[in-house]
PDB file of N, CA and C in Angstrom:
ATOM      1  N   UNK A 114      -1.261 -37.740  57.160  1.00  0.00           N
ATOM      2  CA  UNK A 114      -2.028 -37.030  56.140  1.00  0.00           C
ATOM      3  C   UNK A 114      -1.417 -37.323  54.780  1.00  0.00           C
ATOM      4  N   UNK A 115      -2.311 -37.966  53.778  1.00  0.00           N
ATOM      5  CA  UNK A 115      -1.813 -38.157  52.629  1.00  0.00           C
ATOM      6  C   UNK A 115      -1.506 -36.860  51.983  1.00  0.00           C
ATOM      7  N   UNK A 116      -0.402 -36.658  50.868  1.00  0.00           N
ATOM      8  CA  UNK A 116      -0.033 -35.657  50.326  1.00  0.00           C
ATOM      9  C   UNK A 116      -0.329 -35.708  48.902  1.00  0.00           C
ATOM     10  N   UNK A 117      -1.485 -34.577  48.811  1.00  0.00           N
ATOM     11  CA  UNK A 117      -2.253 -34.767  47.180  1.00  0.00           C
ATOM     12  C   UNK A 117      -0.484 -34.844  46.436  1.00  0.00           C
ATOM     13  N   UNK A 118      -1.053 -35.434  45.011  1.00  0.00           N
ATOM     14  CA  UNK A 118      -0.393 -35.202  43.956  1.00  0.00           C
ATOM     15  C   UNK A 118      -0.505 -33.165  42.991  1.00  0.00           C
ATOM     16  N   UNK A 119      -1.240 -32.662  43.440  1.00  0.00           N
ATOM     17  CA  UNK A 119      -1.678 -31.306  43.100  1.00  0.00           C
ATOM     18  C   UNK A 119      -0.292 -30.612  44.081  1.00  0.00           C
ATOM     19  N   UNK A 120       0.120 -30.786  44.885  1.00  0.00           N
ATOM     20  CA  UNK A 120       1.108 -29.540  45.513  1.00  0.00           C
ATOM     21  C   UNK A 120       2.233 -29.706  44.880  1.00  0.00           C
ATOM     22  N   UNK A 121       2.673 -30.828  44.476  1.00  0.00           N
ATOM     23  CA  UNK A 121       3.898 -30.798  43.870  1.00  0.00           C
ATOM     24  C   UNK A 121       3.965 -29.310  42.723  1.00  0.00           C
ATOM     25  N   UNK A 122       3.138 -29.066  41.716  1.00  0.00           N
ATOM     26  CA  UNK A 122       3.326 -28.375  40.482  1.00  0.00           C
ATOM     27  C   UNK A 122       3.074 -26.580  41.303  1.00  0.00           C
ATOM     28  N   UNK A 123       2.291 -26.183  42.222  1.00  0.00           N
ATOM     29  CA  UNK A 123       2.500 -25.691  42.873  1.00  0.00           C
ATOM     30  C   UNK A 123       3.666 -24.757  43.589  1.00  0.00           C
ATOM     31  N   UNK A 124       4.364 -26.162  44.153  1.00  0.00           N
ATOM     32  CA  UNK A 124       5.708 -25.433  44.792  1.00  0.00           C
ATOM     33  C   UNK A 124       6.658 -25.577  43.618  1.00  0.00           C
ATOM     34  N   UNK A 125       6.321 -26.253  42.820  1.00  0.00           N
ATOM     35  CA  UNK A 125       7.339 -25.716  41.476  1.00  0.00           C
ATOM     36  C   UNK A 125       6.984 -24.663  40.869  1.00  0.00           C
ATOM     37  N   UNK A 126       5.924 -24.395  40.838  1.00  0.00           N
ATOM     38  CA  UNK A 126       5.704 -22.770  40.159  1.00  0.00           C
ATOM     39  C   UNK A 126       6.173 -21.254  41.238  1.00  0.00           C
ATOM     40  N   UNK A 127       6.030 -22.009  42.381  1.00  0.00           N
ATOM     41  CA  UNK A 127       6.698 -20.861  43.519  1.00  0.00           C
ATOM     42  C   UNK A 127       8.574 -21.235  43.092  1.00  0.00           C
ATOM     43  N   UNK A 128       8.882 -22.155  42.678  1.00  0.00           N
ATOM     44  CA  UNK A 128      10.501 -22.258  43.337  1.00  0.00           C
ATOM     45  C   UNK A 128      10.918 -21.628  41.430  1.00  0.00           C
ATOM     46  N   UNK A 129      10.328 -21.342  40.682  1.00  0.00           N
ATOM     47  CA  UNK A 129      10.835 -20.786  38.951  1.00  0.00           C
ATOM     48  C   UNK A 129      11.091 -19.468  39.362  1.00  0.00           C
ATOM     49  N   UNK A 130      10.562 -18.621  40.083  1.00  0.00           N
ATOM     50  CA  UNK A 130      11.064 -17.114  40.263  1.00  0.00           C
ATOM     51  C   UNK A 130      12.106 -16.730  41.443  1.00  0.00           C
ATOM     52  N   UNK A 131      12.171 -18.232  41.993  1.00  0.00           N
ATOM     53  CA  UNK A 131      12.953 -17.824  43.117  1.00  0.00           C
ATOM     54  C   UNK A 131      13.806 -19.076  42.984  1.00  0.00           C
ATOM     55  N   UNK A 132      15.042 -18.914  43.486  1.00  0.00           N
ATOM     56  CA  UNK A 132      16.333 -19.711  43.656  1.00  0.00           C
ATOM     57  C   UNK A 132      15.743 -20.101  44.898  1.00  0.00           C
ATOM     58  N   UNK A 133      16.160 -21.811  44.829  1.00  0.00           N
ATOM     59  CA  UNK A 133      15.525 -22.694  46.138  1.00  0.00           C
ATOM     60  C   UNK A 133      14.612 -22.953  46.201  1.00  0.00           C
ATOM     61  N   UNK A 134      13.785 -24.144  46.676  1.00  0.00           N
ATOM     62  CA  UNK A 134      12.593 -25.039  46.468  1.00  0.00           C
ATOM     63  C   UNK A 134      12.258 -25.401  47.717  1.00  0.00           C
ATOM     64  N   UNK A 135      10.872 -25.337  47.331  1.00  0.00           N
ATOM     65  CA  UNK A 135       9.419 -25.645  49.017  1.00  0.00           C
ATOM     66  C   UNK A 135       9.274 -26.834  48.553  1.00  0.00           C
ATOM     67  N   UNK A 136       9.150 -27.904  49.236  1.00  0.00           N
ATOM     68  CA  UNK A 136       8.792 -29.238  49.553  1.00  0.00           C
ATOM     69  C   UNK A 136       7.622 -29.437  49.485  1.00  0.00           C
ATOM     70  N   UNK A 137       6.807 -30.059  48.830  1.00  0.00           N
ATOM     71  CA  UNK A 137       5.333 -29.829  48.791  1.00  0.00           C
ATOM     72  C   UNK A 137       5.273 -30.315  50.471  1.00  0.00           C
ATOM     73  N   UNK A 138       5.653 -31.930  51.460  1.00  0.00           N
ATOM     74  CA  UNK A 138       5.375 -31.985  52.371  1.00  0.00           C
ATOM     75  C   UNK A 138       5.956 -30.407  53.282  1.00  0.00           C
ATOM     76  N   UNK A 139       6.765 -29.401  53.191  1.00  0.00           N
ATOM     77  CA  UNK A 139       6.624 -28.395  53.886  1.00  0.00           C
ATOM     78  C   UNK A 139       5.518 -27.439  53.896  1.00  0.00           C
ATOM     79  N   UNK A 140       4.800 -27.481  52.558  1.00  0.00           N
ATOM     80  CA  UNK A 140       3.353 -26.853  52.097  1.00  0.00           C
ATOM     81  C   UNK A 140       2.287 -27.741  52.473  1.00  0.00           C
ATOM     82  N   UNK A 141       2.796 -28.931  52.757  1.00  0.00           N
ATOM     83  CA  UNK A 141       1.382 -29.151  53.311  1.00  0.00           C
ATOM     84  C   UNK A 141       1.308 -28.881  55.240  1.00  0.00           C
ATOM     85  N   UNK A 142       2.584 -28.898  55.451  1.00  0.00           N
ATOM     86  CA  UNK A 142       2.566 -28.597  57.324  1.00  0.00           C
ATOM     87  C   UNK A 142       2.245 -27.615  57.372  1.00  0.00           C
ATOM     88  N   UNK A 143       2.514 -26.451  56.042  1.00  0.00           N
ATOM     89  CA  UNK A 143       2.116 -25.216  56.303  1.00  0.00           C
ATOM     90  C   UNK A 143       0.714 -25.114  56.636  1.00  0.00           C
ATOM     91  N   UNK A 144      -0.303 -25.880  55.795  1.00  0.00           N
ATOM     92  CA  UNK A 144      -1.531 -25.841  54.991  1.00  0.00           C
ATOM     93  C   UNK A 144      -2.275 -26.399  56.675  1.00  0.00           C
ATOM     94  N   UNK A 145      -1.744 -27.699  57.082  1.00  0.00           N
ATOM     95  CA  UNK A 145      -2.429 -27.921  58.144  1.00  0.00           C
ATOM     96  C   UNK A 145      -2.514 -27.737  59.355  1.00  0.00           C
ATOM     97  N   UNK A 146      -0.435 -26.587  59.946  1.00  0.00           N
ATOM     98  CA  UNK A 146      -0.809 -26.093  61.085  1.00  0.00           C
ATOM     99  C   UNK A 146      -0.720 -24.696  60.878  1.00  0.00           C
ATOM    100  N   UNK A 147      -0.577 -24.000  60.116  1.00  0.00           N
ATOM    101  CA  UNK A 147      -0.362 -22.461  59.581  1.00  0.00           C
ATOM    102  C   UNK A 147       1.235 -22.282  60.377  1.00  0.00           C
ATOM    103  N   UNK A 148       2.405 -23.119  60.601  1.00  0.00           N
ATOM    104  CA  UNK A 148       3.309 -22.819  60.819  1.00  0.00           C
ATOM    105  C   UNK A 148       4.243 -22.274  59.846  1.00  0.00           C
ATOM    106  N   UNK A 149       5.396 -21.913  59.269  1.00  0.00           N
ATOM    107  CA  UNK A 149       6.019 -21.866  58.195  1.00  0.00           C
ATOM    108  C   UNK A 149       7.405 -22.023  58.651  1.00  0.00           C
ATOM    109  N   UNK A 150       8.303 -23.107  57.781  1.00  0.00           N
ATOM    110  CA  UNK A 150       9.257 -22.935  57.795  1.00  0.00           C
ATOM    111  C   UNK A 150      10.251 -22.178  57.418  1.00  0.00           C
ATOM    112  N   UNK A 151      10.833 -21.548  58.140  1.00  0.00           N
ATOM    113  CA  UNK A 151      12.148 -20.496  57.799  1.00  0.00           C
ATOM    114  C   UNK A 151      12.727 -19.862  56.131  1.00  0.00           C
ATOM    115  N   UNK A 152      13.314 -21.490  55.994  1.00  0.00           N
ATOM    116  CA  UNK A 152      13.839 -21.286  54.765  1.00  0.00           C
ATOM    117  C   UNK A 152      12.775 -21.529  53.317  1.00  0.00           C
ATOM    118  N   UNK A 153      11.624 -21.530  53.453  1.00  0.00           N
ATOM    119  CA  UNK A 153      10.511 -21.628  53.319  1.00  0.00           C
ATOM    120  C   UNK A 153       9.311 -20.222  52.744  1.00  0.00           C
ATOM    121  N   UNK A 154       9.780 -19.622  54.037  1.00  0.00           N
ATOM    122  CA  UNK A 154       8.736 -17.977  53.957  1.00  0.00           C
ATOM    123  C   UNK A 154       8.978 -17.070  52.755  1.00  0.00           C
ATOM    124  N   UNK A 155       9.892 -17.320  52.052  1.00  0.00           N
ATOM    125  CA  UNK A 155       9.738 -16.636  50.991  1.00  0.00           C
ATOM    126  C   UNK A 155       9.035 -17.253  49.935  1.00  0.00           C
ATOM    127  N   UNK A 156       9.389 -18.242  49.310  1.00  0.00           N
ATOM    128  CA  UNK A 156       8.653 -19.127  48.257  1.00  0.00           C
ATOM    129  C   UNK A 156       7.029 -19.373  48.742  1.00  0.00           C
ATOM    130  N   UNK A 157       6.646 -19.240  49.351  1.00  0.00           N
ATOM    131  CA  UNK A 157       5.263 -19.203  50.706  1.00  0.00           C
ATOM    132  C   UNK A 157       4.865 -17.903  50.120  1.00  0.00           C
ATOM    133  N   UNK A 158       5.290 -16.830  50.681  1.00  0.00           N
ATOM    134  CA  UNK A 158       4.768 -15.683  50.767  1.00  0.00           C
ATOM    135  C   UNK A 158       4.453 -15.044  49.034  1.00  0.00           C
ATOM    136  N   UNK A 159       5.802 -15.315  47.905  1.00  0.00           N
ATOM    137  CA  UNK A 159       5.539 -15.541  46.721  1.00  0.00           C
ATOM    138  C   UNK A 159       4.534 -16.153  45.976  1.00  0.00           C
ATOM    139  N   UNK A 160       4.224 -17.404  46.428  1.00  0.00           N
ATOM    140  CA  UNK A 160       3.102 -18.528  45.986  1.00  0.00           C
ATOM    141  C   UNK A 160       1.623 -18.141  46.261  1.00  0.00           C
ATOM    142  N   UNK A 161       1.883 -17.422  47.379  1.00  0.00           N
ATOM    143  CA  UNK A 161       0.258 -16.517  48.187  1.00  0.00           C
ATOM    144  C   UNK A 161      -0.182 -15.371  47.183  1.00  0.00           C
ATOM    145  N   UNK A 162       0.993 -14.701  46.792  1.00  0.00           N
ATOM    146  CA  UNK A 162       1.095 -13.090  46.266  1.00  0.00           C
ATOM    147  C   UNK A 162       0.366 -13.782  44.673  1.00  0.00           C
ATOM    148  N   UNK A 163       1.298 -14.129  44.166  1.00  0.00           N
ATOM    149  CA  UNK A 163       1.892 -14.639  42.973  1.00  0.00           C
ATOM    150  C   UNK A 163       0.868 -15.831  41.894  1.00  0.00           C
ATOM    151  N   UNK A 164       0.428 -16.729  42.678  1.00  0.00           N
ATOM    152  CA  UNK A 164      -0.123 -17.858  42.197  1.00  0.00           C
ATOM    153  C   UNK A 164      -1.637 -17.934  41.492  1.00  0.00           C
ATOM    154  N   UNK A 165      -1.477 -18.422  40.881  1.00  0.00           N
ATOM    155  CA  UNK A 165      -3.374 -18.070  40.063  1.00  0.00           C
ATOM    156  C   UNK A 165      -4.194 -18.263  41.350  1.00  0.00           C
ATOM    157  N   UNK A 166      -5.296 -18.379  42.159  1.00  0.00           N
ATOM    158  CA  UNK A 166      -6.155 -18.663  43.206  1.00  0.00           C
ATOM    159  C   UNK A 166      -6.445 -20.505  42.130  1.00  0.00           C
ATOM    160  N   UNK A 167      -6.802 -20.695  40.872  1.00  0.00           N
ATOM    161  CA  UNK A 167      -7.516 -21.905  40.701  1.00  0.00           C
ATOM    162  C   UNK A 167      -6.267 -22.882  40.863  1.00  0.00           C
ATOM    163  N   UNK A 168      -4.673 -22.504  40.749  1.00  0.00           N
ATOM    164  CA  UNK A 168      -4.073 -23.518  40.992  1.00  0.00           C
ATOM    165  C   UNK A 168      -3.665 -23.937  42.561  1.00  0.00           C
ATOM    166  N   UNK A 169      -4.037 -22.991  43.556  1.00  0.00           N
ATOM    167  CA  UNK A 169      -4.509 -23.585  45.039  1.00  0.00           C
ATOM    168  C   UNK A 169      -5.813 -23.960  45.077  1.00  0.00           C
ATOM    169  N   UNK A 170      -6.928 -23.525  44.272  1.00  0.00           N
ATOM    170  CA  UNK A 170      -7.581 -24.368  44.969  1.00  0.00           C
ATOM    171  C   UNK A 170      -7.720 -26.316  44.152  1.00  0.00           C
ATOM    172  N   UNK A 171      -6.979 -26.158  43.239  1.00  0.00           N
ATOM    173  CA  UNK A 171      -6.702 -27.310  42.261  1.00  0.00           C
ATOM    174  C   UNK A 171      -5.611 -28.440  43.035  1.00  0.00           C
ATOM    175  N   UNK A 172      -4.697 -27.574  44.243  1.00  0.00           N
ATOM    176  CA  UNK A 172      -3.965 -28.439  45.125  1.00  0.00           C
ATOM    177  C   UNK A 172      -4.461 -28.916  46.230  1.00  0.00           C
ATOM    178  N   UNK A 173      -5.803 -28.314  46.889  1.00  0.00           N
ATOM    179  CA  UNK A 173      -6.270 -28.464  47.897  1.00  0.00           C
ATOM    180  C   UNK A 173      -7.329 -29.493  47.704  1.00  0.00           C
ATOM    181  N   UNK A 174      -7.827 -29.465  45.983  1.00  0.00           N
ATOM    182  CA  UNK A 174      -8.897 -29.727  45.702  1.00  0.00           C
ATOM    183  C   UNK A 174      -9.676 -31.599  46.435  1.00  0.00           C
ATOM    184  N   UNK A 175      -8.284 -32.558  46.656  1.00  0.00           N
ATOM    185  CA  UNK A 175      -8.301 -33.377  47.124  1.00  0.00           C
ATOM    186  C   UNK A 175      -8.552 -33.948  48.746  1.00  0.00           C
ATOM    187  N   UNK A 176      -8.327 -32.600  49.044  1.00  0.00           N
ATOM    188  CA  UNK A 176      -8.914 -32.780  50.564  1.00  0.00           C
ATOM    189  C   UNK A 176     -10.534 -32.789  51.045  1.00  0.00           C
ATOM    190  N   UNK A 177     -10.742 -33.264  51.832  1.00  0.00           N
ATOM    191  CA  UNK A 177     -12.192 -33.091  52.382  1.00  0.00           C
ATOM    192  C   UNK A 177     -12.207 -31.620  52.604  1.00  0.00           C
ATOM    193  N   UNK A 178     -13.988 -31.341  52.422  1.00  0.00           N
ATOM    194  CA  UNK A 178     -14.201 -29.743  52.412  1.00  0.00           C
ATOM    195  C   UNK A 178     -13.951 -29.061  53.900  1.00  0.00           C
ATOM    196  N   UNK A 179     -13.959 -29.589  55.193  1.00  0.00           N
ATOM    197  CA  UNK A 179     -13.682 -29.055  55.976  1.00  0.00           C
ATOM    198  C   UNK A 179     -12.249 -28.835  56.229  1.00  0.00           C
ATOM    199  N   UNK A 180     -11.312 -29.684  55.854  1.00  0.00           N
ATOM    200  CA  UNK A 180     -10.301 -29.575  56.046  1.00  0.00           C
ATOM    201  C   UNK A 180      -9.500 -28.515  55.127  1.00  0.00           C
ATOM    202  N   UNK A 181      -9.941 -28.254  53.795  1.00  0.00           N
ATOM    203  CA  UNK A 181     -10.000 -27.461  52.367  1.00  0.00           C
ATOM    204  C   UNK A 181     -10.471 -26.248  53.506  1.00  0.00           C
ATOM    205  N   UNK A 182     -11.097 -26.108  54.326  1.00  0.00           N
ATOM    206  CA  UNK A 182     -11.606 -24.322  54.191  1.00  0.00           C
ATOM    207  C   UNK A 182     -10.460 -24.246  55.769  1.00  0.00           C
ATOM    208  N   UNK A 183     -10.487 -25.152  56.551  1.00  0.00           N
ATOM    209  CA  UNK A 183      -9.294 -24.827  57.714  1.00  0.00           C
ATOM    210  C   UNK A 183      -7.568 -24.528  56.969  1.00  0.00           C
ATOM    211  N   UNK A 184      -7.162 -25.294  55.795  1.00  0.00           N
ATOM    212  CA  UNK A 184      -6.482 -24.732  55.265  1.00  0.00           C
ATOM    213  C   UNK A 184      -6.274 -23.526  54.584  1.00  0.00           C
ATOM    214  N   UNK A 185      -7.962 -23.259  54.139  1.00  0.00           N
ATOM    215  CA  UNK A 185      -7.741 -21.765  53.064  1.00  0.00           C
ATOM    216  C   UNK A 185      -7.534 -20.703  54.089  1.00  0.00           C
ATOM    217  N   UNK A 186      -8.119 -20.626  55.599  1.00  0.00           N
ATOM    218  CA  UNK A 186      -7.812 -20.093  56.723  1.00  0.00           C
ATOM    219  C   UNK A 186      -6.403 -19.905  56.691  1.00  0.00           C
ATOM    220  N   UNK A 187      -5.966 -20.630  57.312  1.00  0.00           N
ATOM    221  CA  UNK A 187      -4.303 -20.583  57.410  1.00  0.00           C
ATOM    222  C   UNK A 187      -3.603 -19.607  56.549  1.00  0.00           C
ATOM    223  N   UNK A 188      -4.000 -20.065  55.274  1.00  0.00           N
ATOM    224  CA  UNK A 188      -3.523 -19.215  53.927  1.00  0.00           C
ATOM    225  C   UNK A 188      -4.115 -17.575  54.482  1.00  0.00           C
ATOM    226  N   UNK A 189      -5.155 -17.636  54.084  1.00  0.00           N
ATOM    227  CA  UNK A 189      -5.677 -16.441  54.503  1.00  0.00           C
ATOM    228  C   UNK A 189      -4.727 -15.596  55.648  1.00  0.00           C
ATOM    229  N   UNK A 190      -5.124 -16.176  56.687  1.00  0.00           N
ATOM    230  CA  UNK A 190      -4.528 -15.712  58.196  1.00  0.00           C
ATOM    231  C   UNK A 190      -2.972 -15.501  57.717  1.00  0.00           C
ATOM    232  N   UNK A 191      -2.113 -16.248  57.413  1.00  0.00           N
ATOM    233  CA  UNK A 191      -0.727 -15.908  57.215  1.00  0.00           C
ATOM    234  C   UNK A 191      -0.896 -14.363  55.674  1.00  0.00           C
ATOM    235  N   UNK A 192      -1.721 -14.727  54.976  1.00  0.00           N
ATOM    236  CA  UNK A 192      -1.508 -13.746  53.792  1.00  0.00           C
ATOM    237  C   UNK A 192      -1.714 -11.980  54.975  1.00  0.00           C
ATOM    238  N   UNK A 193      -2.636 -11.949  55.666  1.00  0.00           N
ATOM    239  CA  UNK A 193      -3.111 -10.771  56.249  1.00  0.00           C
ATOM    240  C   UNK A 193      -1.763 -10.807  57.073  1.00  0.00           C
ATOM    241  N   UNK A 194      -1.647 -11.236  58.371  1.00  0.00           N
ATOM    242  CA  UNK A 194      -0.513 -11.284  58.520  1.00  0.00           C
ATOM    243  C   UNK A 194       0.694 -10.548  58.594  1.00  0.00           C
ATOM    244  N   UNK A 195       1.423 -10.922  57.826  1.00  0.00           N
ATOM    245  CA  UNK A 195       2.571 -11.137  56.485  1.00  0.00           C
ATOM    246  C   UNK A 195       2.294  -9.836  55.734  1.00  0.00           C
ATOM    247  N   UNK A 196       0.791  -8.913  55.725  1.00  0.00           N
ATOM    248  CA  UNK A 196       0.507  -7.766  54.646  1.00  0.00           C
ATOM    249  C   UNK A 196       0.988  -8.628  53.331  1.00  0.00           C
ATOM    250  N   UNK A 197       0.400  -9.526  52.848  1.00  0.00           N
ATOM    251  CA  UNK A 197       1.072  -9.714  51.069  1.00  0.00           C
ATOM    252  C   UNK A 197      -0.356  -8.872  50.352  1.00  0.00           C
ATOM    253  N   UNK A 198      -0.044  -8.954  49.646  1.00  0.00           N
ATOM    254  CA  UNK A 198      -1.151  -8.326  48.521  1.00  0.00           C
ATOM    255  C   UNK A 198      -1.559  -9.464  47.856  1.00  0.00           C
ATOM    256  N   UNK A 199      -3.010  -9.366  47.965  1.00  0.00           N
ATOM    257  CA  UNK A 199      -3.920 -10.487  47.148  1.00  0.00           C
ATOM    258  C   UNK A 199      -4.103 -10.242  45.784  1.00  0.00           C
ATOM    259  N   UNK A 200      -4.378 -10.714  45.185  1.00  0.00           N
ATOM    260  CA  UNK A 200      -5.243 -10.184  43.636  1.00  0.00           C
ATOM    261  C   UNK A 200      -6.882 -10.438  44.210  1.00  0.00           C
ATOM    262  N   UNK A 201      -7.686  -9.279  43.516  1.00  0.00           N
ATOM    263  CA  UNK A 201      -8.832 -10.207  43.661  1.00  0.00           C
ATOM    264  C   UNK A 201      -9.433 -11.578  43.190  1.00  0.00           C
ATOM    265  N   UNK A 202      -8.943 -12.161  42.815  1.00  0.00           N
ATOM    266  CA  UNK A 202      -9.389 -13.428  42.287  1.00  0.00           C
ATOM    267  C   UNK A 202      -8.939 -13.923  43.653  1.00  0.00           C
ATOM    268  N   UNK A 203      -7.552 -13.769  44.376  1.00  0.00           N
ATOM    269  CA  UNK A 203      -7.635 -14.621  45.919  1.00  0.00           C
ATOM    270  C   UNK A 203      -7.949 -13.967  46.911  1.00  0.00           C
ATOM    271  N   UNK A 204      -8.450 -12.878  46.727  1.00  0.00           N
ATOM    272  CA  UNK A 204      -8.914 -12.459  47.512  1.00  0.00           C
ATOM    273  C   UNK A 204     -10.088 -13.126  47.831  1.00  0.00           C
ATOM    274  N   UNK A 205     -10.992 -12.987  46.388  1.00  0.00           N
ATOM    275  CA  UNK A 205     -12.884 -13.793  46.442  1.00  0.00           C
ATOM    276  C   UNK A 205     -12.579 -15.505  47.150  1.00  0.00           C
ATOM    277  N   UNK A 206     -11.727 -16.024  46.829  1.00  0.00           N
ATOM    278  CA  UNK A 206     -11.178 -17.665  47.046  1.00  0.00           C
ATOM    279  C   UNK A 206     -11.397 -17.547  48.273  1.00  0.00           C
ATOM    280  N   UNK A 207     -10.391 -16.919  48.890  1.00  0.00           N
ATOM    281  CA  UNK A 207     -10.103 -16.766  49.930  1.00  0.00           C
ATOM    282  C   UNK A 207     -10.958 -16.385  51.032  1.00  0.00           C
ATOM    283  N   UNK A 208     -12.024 -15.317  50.621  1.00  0.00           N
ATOM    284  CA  UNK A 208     -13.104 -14.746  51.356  1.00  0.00           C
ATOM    285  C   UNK A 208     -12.149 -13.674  52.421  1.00  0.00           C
ATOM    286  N   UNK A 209     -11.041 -12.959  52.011  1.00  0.00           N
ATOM    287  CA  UNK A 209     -10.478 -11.934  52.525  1.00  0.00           C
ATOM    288  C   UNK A 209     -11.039 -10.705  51.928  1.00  0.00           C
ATOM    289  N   UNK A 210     -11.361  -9.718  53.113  1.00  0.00           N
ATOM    290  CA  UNK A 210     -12.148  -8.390  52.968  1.00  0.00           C
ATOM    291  C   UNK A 210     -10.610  -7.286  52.823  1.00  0.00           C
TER     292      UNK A 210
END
């Protein structure tokens, strides 16, 4: 799976509030099996809470649309989960009730 150029700025905007850095390729294993790595789940769970909704969907934006909504799943599914708190703006993205 090619790795957009869009996740990089991403996991740099998750790793500025937090000491230690997500790998965009760890965001994207996240993205395509909803697994998460360990040292990982925080900058993850931050980036979900935290992140505008247009700059995920601006990282995803390069994928094909089916693969774009099996990822926003994942996201989704780990955000509920996890209990993070959405904003509504990712909430509507997201299509979480």
């Amino acid at each position: 799976m090619n790795l957009s150029k869009a996740l990089s700025p991403l996991c740099r905007s998750a790793a500025t509030s937090y000491s230690g850095s997500m790998a965009p390729e760890a965001l994207l294993t996240f993205l395509m099996t909803g697994a998460v790595d360990a040292d990982v789940g925080v900058l993850l769970r931050y980036a979900i809470e935290e992140l505008p909704a247009p700059l995920w969907a601006k990282a995803l934006a390069d994928y094909d649309l089916n693969l774009r909504a099996s990822m926003m799943k994942h996201i989704a599914d780990y955000a509920v989960t996890q209990r993070l708190y959405l904003t509504p703006e990712m909430r509507e993205w997201l299509s979480v009730e």
